Coordinates of C-alpha atoms and ligand atoms in Angstrom, one line a residue:
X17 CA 0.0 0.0 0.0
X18 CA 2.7 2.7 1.0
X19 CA 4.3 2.0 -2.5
X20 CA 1.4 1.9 -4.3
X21 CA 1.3 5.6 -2.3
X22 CA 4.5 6.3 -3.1
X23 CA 4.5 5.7 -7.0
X24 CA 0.9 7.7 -7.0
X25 CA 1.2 10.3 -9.8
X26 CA 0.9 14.0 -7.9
X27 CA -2.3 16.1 -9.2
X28 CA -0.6 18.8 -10.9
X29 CA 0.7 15.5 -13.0
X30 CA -2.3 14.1 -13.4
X31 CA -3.5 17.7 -15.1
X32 CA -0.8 18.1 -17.1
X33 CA -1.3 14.7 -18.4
X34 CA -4.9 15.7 -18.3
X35 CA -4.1 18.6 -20.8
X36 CA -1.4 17.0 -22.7
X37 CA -3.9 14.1 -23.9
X38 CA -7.1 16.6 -24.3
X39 CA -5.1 19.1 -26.7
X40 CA -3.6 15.5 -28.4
X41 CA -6.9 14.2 -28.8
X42 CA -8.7 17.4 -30.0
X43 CA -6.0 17.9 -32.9
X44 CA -6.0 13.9 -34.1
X45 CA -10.0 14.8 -34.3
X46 CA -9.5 17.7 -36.2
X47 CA -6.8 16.2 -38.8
X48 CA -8.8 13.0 -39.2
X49 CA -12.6 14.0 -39.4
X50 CA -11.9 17.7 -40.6
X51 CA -15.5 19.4 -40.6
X52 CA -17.3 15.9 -39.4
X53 CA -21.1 16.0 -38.6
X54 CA -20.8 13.0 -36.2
X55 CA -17.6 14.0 -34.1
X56 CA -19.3 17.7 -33.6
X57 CA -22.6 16.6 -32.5
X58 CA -21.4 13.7 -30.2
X59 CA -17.9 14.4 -29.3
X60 CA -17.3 17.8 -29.2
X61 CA -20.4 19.2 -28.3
X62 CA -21.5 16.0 -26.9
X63 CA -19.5 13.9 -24.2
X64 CA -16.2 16.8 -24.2
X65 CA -18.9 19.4 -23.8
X66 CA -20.9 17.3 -21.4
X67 CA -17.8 16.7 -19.4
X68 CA -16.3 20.1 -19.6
X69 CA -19.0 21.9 -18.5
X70 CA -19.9 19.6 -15.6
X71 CA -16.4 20.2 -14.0
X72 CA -16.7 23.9 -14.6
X73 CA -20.3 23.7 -13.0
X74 CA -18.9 22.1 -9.7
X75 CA -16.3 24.4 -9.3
X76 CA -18.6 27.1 -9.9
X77 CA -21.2 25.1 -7.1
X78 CA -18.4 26.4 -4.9
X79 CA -18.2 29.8 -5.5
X80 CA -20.8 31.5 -4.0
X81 CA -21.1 29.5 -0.7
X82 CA -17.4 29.2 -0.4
X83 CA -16.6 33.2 -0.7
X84 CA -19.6 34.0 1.5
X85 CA -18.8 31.7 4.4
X86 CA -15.0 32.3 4.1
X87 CA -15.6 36.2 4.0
X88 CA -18.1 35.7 7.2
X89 CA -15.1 33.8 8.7
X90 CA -12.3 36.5 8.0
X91 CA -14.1 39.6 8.8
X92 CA -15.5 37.8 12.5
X93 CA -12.3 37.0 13.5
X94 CA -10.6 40.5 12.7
X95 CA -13.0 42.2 15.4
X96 CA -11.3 45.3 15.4
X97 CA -12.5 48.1 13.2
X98 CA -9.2 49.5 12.9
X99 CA -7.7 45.5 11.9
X100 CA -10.3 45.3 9.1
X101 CA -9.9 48.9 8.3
X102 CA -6.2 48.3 8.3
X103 CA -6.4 44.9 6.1
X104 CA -8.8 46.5 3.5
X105 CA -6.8 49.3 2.8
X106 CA -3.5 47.8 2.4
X107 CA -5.2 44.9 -0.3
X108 CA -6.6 47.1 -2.2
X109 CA -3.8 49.5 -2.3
X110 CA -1.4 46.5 -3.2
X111 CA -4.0 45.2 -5.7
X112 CA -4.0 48.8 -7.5
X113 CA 0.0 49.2 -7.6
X114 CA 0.0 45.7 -9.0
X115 CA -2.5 46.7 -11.6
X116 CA -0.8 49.8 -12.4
X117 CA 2.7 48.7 -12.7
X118 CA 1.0 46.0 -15.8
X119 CA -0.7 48.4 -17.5
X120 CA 2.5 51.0 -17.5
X121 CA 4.8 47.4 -19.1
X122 CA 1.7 46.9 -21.5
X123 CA 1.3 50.1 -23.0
X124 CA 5.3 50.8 -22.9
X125 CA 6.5 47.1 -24.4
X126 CA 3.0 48.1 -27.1
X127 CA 4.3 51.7 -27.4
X128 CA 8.2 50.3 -27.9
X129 CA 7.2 46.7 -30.7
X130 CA 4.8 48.6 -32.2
X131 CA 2.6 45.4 -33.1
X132 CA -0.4 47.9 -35.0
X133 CA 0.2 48.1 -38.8
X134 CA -2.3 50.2 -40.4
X135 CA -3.1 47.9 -43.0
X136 CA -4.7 45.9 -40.8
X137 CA -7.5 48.3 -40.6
X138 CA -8.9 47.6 -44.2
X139 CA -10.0 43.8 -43.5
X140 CA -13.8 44.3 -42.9
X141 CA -14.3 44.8 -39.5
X142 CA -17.5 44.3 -37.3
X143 CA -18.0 44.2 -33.9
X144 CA -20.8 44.9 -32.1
X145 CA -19.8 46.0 -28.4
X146 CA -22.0 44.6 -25.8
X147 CA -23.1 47.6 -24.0
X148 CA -20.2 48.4 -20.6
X149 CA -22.3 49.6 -18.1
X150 CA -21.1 52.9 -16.7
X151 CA -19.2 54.1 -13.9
X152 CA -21.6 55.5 -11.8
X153 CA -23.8 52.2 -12.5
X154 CA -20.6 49.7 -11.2
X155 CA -20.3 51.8 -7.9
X156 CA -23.9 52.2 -7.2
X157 CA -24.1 48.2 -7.7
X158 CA -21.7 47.6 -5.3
X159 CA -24.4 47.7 -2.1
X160 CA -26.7 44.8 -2.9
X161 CA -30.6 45.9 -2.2
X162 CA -31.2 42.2 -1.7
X163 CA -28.3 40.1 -0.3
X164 CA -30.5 36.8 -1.4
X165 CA -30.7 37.7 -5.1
X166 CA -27.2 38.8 -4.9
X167 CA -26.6 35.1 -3.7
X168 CA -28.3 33.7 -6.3
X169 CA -27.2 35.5 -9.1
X170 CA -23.7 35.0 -8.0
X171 CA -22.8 39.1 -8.2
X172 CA -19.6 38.8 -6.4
X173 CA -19.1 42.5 -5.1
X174 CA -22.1 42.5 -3.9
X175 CA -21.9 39.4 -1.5
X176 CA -18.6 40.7 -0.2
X177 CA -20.0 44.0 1.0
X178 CA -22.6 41.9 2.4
X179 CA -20.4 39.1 4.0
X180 CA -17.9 41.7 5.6
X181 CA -21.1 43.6 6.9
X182 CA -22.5 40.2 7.9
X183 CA -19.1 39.3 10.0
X184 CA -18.3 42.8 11.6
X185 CA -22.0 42.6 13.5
X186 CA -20.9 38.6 14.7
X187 CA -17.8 39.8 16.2
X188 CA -20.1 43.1 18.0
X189 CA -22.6 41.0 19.6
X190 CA -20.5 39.1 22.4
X191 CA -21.5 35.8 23.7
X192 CA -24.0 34.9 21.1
X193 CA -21.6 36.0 18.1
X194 CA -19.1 33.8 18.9
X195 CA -21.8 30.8 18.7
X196 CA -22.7 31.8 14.9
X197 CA -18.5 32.3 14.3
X198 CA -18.0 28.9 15.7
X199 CA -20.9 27.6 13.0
X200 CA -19.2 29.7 10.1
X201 CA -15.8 27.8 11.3
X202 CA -17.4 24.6 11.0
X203 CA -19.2 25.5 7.5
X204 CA -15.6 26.8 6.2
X205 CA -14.4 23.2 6.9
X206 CA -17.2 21.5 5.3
X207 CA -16.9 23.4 2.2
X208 CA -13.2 23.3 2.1
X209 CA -13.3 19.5 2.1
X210 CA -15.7 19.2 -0.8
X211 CA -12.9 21.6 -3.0
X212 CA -10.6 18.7 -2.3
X213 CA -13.0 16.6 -3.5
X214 CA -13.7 17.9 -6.3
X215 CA -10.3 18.8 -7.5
X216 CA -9.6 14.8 -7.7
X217 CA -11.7 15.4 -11.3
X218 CA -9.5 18.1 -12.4
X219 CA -7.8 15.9 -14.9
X220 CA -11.1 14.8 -16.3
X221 CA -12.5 18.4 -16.6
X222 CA -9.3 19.7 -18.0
X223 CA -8.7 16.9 -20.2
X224 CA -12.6 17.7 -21.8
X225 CA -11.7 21.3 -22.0
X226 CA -8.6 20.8 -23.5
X227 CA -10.1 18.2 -26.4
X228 CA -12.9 20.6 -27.3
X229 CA -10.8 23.7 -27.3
X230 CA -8.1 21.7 -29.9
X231 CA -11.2 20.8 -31.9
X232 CA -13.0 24.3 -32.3
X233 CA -10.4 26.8 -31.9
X234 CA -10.3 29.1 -34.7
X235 CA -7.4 30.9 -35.8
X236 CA -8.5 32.7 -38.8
X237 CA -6.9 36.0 -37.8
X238 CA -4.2 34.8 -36.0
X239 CA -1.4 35.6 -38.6
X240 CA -2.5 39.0 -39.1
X241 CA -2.4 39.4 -35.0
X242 CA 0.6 37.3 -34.4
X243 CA 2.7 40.4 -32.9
X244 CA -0.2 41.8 -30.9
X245 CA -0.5 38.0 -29.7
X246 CA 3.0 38.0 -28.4
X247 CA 3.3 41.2 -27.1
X248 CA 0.4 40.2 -24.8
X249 CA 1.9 37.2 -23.8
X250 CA 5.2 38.1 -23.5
X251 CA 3.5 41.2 -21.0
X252 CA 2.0 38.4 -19.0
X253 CA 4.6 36.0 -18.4
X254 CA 7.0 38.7 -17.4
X255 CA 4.4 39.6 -15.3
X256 CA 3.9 36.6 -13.5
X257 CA 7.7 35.2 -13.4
X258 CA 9.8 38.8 -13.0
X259 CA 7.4 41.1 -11.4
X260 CA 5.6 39.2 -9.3
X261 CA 8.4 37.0 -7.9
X262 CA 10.3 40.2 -7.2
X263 CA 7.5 42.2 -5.0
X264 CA 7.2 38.9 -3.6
X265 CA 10.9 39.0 -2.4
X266 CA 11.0 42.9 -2.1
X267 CA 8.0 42.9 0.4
X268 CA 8.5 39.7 2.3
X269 CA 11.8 38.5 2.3
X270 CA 9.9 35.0 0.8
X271 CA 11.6 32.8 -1.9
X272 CA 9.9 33.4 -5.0
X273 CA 10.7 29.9 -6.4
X274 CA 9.2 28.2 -3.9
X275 CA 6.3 30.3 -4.9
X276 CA 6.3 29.9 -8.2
X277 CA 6.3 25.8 -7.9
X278 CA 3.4 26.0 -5.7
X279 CA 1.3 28.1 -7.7
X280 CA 1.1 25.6 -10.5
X281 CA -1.8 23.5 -9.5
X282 CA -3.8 26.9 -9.7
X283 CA -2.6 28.3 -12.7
X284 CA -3.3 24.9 -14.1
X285 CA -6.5 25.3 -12.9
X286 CA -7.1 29.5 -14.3
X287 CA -5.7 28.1 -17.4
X288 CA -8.4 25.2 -18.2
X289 CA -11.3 27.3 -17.0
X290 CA -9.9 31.0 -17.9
X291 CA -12.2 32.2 -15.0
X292 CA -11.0 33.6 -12.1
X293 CA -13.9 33.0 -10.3
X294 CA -14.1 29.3 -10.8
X295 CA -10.4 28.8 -10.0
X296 CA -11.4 30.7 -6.6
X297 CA -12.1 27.4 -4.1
X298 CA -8.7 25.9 -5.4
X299 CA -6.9 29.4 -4.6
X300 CA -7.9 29.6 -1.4
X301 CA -7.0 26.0 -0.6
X302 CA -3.7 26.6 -2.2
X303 CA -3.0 30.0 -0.2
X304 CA -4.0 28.3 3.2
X305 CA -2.5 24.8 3.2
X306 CA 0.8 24.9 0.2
X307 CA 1.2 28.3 1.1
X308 CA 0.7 28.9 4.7
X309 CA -1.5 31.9 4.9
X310 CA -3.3 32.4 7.5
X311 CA -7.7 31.9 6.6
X312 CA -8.2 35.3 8.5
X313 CA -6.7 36.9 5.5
X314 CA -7.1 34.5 2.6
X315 CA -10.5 34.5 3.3
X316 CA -10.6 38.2 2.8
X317 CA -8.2 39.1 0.3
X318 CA -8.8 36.5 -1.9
X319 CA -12.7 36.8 -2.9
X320 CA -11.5 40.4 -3.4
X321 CA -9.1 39.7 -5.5
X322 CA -10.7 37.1 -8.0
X323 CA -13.1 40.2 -8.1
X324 CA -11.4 43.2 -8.2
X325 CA -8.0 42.3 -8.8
X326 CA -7.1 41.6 -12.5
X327 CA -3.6 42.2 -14.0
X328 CA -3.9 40.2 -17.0
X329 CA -6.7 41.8 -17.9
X330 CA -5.1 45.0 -17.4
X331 CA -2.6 44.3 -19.4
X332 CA -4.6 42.9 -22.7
X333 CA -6.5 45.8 -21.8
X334 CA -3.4 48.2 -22.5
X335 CA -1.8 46.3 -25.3
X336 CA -5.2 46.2 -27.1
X337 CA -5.9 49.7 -26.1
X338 CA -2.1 51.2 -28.0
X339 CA -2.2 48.2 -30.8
X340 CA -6.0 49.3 -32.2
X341 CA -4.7 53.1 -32.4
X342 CA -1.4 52.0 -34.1
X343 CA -4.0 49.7 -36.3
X344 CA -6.1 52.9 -37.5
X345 CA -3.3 55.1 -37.6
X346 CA -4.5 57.5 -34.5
X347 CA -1.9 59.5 -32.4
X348 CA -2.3 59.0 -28.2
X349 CA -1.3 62.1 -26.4
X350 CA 0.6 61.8 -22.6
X351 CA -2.8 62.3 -21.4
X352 CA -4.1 59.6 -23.5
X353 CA -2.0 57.0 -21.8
X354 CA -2.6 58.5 -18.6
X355 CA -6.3 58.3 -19.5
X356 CA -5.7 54.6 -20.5
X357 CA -3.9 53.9 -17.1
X358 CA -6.9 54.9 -15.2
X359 CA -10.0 53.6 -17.5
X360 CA -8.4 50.4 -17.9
X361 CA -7.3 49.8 -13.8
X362 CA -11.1 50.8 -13.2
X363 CA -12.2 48.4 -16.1
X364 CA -10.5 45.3 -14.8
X365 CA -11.9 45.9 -11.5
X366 CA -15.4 45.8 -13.1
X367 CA -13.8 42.6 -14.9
X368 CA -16.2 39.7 -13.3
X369 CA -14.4 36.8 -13.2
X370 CA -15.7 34.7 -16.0
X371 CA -14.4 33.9 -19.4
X372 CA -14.1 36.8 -21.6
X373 CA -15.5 39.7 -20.4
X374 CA -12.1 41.5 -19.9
X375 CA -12.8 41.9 -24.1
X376 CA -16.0 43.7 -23.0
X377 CA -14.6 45.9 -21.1
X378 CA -11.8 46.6 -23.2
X379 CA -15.0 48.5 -24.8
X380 CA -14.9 50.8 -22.4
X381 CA -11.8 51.9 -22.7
X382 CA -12.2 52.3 -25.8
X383 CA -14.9 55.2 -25.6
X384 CA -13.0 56.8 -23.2
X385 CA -10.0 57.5 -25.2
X386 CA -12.3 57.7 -28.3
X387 CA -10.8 54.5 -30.0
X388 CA -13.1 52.9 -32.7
X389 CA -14.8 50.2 -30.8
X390 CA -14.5 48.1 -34.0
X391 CA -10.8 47.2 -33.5
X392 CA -11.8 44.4 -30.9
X393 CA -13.0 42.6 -33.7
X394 CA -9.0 42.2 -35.0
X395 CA -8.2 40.5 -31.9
X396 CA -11.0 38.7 -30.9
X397 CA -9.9 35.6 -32.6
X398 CA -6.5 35.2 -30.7
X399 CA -9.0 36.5 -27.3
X400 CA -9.5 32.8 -25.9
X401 CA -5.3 31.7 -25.4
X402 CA -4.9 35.3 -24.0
X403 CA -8.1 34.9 -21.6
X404 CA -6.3 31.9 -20.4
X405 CA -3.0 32.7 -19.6
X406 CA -4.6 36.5 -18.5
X407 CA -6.4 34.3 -15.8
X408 CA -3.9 32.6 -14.8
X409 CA -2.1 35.6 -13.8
X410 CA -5.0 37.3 -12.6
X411 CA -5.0 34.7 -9.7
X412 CA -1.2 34.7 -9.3
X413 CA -1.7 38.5 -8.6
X414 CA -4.1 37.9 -5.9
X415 CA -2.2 35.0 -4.1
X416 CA 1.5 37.4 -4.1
X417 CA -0.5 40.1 -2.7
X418 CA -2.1 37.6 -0.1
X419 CA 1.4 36.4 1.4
X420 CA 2.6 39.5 1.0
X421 CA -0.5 40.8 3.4
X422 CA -0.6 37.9 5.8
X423 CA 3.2 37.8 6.2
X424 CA 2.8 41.6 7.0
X425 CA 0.4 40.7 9.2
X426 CA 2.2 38.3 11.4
X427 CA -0.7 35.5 10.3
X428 CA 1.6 33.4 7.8
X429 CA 2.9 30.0 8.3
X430 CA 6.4 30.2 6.9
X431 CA 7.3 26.7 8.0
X432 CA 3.8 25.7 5.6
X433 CA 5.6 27.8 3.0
X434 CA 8.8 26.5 3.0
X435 CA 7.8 22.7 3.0
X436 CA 7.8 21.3 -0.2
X437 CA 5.1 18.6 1.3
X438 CA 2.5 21.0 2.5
X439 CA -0.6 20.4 1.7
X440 CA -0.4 18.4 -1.5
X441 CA -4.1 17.6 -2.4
X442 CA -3.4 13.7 -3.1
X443 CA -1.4 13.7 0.1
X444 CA -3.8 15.3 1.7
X445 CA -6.8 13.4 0.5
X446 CA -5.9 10.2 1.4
X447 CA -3.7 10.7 4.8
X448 CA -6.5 12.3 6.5
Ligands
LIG19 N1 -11.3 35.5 -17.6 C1 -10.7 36.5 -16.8 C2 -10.7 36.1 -15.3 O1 -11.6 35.3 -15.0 C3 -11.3 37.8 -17.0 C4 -11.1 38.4 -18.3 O2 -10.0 39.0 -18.5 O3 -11.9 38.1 -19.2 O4 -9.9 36.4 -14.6

């Protein structure tokens, strides 16, 4: 038995293999049956859809409870005004210098390659913007009038004001509040167990995704985007392995590698389901047990994060923003960029955490730099890779920012984050 353990294959393994077979299986599809009535209808849209969607679905089952109870949790157990106060100001001030430094690399790195050529700009172009809401509308939305349909519709912001609202009365109301934070404590275990659960099917889910994205992928206008492609990409990685690892060392002392190996499972994870959102349970079970922050300020930081916090998206925002004005030969002005700076921070904070809408939103920057909305149609064919690497820095973002936090906060396990070991789901599955 212990070397049947011992040869078990590790679940970031198991989803690579996962992936590795999916993308293998989707192409031998394609090549063989190019354009096949029978392997749409039953394979791809069929069992891989059938599949794929169910794994999404579970992890999205998640979501809601999860961040509500976990956000209940965090806010009861900082009782202090001046703690919460304290904790809220420095995330989102951490989360807005993290988005700001990727949008001033994206729009300099799009500024310096110059991926636009104006040519580009004759190929028929149509793109019908799916209205942005406006400003005012995203703050006003941001105090629920009914926490239940907030719940059920799954708006995230919403439920946070709620939750933190929710846990700062538990903590004021002495005797009895500690009963209901002792139930939230108990619920927060429950639900945690059912994310390891369910991330024993990761290799399943990703495998479906995988297969079905190999088989109906187009890349019709990828040549003509190629550079705009990389630029983006290149952005994002050097985001995620120089910029991040660095803060990471510069504001806690940590060892980014260590980091970086232990952040695979979820970027695996924001990859296949290029939703921030979805990837949110594994996250916070990453943070907490391979990482060793504290669930006091996981719990917090990280539903605000996979809501508010979106770097990728910033920077396909500002890439996209600098390459459709190169595409349609318009000159940006100082201003401009500054302009693009602040639309596009405040556009991936109104980024939910789904698939795709940071290209939605990327509509709104548009309009307010007075770029034709029309370019998004150039890029929207290379928009599904981008989504997924974008989310998988998105949640990078909010887990450096978390140790950064908790370790600032004297409630981070550095022993947890030092141990290789710690908290490895299949380990952790079957030991306990
Ligand atoms: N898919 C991204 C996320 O969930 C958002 C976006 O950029 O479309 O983080």
């Amino acid at each position: 038995m212990a070397i049947l353990k011992k040869n078990k294959l590790g679940l970031t393994s198991k989803i690579l293999i996962g992936m590795g077979a999916g993308i293998a299986l989707g192409l031998v599809l394609r090549i063989a049956f190019p354009e096949s009535d029978i392997v749409n209808d039953y394979i791809t849209e069929g069992f891989l859809h059938v599949i794929g969607t169910i794994f999404i679905s579970s992890l999205k089952m998640l979501v809601v409870p999860l961040v509500f109870i976990s956000l209940v949790c965090g806010t009861c157990s900082l009782s202090e005004p001046s703690k919460l106060g304290r904790l809220g100001g420095k995330t989102l001030a951490f989360y807005l210098f993290t988005t700001a430094i990727a949008l001033v690399v994206a729009i300099v790195s799009a500024v310096l390659i110059h991926p636009g050529n104006a040519s580009l700009a004759t190929e028929k172009m149509e793109y019908i913007a799916k209205e942005a809401p406006s400003l005012s509308s995203v703050l006003i939305n941001i105090v629920p009038t009914n926490p239940m349909q907030a719940l059920s519709e799954g708006n995230m912001l919403q439920i946070i004001i709620f939750a933190v609202i929710f846990g700062f009365a538990i903590a004021h109301i002495g005797e009895r509040g500690k009963r209901v934070a002792a139930l939230f404590e108990d619920l927060n275990e429950v639900i945690m167990r059912v994310v390891t659960l369910i991330m024993q099917l990761a290799p399943y889910g990703v495998f479906a995704l995988m297969a079905k994205l190999a088989l109906t992928l187009g890349l019709g206008t990828f040549e003509s985007v190629v550079k705009y492609f990389f630029v983006v990409l290149g952005v994002l990685l050097v985001h995620a392995f120089i910029v991040y690892p660095t803060l990471l060392k510069l504001f806690s002392g940590l060892n980014p590698l260590i980091f970086i190996r232990k952040m695979r499972d979820v970027q695996l994870f924001a990859f296949s389901t290029a939703s921030s959102n979805a990837t949110l349970p594994i996250t916070i079970e990453a943070s907490e047990h391979r990482l060793g922050v504290d669930n006091k300020i996981a719990a917090f930081t990280l539903p605000l994060g996979a809501t508010i916090n979106m770097d990728g998206t910033a920077i396909m925002q500002g890439v996209a923003t600098v390459f459709i004005a190169q595409v349609f030969g318009i000159e940006l002005s100082l201003t401009d960029y500054a302009a693009v700076v602040v639309t596009a921070t405040l556009a991936s904070i109104g980024t939910a955490g789904v698939p795709g809408v940071g290209l939605i939103m990327l509509a709104m920057v548009l309009n307010q730099v007075g770029l034709p909305v029309e370019g998004i149609a150039l890029i929207i064919g290379v928009d599904r890779l981008l989504d997924m690497v974008r989310t998988a820095v998105n949640v990078t973002g909010d887990c450096v920012a978390t140790v950064i936090i908790a370790k600032s906060e004297g409630e981070f396990n550095e022993a947890v984050f030092n141990n290789t070991q710690a908290g490895k789901i299949s380990a952790n599955f079957d030991g306990s």
